[in-house]
Short mmCIF file of N, CA and C in Angstrom, two decimals:
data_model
loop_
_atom_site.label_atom_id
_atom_site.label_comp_id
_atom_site.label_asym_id
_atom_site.label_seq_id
_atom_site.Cartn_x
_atom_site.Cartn_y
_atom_site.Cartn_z
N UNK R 67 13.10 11.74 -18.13
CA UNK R 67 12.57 11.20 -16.88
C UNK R 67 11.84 9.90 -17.18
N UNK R 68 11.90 8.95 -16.21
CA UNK R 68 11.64 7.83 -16.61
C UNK R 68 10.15 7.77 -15.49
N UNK R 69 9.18 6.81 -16.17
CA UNK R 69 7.97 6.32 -15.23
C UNK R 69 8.22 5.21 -14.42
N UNK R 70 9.46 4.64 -14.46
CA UNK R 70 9.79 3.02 -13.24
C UNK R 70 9.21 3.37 -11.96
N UNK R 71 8.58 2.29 -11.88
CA UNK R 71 8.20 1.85 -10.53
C UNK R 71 8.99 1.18 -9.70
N UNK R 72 9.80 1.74 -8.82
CA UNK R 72 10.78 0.90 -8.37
C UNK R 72 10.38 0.25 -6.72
N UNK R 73 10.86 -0.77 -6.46
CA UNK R 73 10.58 -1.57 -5.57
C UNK R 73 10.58 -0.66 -3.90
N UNK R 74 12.00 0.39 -4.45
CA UNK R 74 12.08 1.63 -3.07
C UNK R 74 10.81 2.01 -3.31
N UNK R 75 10.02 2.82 -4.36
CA UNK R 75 9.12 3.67 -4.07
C UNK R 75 7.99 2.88 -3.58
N UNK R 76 7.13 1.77 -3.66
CA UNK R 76 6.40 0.91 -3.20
C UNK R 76 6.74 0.86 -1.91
N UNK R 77 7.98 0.61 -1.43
CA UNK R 77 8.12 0.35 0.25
C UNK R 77 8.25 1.80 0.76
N UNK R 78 8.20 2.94 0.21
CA UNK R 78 7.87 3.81 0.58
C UNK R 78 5.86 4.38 0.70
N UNK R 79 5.36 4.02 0.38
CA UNK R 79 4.14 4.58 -0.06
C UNK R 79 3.63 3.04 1.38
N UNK R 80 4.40 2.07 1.25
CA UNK R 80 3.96 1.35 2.66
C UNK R 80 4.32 1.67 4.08
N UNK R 81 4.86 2.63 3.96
CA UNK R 81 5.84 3.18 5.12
C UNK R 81 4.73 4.15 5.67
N UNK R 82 4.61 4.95 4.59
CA UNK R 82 3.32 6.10 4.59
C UNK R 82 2.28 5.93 5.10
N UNK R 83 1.55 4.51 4.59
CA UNK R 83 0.50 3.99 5.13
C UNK R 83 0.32 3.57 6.56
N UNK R 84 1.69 3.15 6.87
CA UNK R 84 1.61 2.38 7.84
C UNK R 84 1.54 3.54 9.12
N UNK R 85 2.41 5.03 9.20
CA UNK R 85 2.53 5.70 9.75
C UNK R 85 0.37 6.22 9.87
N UNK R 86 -0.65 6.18 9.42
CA UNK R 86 -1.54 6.41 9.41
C UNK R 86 -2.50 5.27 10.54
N UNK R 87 -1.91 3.88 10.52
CA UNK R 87 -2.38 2.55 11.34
C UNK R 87 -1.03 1.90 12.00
N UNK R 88 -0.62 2.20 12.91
CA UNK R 88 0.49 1.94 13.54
C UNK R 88 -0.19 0.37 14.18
N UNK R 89 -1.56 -0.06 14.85
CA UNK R 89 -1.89 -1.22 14.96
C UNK R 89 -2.27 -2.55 14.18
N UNK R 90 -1.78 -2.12 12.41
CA UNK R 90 -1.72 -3.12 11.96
C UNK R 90 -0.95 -2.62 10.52
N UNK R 91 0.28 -2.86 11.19
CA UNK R 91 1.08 -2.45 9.81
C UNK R 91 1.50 -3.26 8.66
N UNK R 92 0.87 -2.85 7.45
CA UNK R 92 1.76 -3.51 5.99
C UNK R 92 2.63 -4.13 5.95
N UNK R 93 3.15 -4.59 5.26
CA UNK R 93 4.22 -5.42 4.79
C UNK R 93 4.24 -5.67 3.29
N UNK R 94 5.44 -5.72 2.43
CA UNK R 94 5.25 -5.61 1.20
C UNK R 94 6.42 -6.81 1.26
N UNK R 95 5.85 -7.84 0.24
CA UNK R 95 7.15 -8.54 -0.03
C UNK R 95 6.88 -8.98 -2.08
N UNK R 96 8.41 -9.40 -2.12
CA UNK R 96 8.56 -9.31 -3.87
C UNK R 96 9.24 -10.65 -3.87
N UNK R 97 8.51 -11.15 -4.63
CA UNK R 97 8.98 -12.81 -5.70
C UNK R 97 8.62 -12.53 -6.87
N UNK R 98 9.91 -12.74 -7.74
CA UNK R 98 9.46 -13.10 -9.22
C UNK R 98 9.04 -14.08 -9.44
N UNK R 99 9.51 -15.48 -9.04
CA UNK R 99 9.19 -16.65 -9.23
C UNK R 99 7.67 -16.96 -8.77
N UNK R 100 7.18 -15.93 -7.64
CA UNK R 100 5.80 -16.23 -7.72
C UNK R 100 4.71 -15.05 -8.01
N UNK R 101 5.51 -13.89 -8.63
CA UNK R 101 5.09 -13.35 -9.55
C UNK R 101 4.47 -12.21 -9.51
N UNK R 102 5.06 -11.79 -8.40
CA UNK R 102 5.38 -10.24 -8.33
C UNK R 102 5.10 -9.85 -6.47
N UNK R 103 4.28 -8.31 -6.77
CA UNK R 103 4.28 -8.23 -5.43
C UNK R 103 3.30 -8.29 -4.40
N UNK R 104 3.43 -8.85 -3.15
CA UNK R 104 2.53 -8.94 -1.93
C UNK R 104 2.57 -8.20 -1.30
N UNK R 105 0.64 -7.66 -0.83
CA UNK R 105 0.53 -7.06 0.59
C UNK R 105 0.05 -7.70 1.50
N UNK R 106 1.11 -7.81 2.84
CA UNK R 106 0.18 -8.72 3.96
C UNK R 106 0.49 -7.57 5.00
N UNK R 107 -0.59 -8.32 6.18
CA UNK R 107 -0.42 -7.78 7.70
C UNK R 107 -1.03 -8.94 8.38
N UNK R 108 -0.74 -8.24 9.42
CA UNK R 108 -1.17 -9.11 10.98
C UNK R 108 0.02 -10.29 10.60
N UNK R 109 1.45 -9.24 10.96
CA UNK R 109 2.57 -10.33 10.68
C UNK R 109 2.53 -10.99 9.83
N UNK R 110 2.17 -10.68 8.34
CA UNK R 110 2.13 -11.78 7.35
C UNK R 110 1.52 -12.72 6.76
N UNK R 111 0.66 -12.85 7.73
CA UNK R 111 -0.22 -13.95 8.27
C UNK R 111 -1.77 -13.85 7.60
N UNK R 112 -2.13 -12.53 7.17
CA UNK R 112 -3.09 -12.20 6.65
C UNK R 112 -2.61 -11.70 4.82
N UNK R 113 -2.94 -11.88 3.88
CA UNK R 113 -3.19 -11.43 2.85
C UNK R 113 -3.91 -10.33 2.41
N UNK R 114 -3.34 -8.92 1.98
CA UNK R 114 -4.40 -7.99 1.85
C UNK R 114 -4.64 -8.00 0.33
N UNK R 115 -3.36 -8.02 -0.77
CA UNK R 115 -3.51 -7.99 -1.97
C UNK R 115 -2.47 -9.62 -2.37
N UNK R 116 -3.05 -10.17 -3.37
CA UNK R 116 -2.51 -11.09 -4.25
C UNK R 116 -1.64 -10.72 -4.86
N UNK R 117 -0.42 -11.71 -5.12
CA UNK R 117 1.32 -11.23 -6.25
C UNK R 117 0.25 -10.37 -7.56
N UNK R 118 1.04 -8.81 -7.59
CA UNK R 118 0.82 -8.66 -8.86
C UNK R 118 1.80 -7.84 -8.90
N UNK R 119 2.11 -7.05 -10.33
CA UNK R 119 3.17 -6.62 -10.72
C UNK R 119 3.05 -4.93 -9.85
N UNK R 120 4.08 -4.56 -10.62
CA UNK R 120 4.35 -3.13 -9.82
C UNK R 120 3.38 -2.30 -10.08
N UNK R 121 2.62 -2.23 -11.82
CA UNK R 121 2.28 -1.37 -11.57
C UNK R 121 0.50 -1.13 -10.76
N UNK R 122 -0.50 -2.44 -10.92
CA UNK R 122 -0.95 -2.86 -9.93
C UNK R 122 -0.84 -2.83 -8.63
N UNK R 123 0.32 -3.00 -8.23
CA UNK R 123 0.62 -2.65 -6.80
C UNK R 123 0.66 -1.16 -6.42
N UNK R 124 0.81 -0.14 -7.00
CA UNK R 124 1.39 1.34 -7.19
C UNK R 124 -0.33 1.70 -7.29
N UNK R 125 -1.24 1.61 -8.23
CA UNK R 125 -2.58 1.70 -8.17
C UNK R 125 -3.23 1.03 -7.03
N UNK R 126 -2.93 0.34 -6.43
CA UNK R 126 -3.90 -0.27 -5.41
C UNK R 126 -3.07 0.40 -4.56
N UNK R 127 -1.85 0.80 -3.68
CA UNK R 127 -1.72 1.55 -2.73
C UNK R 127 -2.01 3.29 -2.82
N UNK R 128 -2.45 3.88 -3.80
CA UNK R 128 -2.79 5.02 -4.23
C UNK R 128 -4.29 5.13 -3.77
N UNK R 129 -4.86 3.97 -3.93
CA UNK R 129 -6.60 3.57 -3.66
C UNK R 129 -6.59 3.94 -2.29
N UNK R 130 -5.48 3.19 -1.25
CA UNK R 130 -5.81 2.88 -0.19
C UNK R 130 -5.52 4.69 0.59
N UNK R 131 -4.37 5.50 0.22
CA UNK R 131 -4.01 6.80 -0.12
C UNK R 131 -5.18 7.57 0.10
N UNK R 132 -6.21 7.34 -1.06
CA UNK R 132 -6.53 7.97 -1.47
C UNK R 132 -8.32 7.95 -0.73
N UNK R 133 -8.38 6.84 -0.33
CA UNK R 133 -9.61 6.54 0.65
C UNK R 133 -9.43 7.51 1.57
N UNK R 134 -8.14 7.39 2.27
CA UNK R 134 -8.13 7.93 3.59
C UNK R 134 -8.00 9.25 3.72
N UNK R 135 -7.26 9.74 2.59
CA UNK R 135 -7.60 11.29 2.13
C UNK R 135 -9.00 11.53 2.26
N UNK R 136 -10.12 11.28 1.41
CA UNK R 136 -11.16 11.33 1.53
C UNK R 136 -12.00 11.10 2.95
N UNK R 137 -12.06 9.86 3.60
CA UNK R 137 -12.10 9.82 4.93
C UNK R 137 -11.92 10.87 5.61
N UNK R 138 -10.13 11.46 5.95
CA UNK R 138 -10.36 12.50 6.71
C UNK R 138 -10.70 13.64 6.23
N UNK R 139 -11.51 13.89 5.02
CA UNK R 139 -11.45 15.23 5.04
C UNK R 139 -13.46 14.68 5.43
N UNK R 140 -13.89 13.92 4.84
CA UNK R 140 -15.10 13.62 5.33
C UNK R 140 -15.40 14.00 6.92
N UNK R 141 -14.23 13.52 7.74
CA UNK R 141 -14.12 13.67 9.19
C UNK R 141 -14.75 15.24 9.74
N UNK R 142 -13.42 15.81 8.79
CA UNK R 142 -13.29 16.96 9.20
C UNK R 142 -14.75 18.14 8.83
N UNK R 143 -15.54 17.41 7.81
CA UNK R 143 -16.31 18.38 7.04
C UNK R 143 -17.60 18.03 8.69
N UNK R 144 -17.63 16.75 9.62
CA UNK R 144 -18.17 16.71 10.22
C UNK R 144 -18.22 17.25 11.63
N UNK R 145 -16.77 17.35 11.57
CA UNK R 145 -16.35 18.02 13.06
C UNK R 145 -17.11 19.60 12.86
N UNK R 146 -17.22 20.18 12.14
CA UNK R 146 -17.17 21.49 11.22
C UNK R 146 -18.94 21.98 11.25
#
């Protein structure tokens, strides 16, 4: 079994995210020439993360994952 980070699984884990904020959805785009990968929103137009490689990119959408995990269970410990 291999550890690749492949470009599908990244636009998957943005897909994920995005299904959580439907009013301002991700966007992932890939240049080698400028040196790896981007997160924008608000159509592009905004910058969330700077080109970096995959596996940078794979850790910083795990962060964002992993906030909101926390978040809702924070939610929930309040509803409670």
């Amino acid at each position: 079994m291999t550890n690749r980070i492949t470009q599908k699984h990244l636009e998957e884990l943005v897909a994920l995210s995005n299904t959580y904020d439907t009013n301002n959805p991700l966007d992932i785009n890939y240049s080698s020439c400028y040196g790896g990968y981007q997160l924008t929103y608000n159509n592009g137009s905004s910058i969330l993360m700077h080109r970096k490689n995959a596996k940078e990119t794979l850790a910083f959408l795990e962060g964002i994952h992993a906030g909101r995990y926390l978040r809702s269970r924070q939610m929930v410990g309040e509803v409670a």
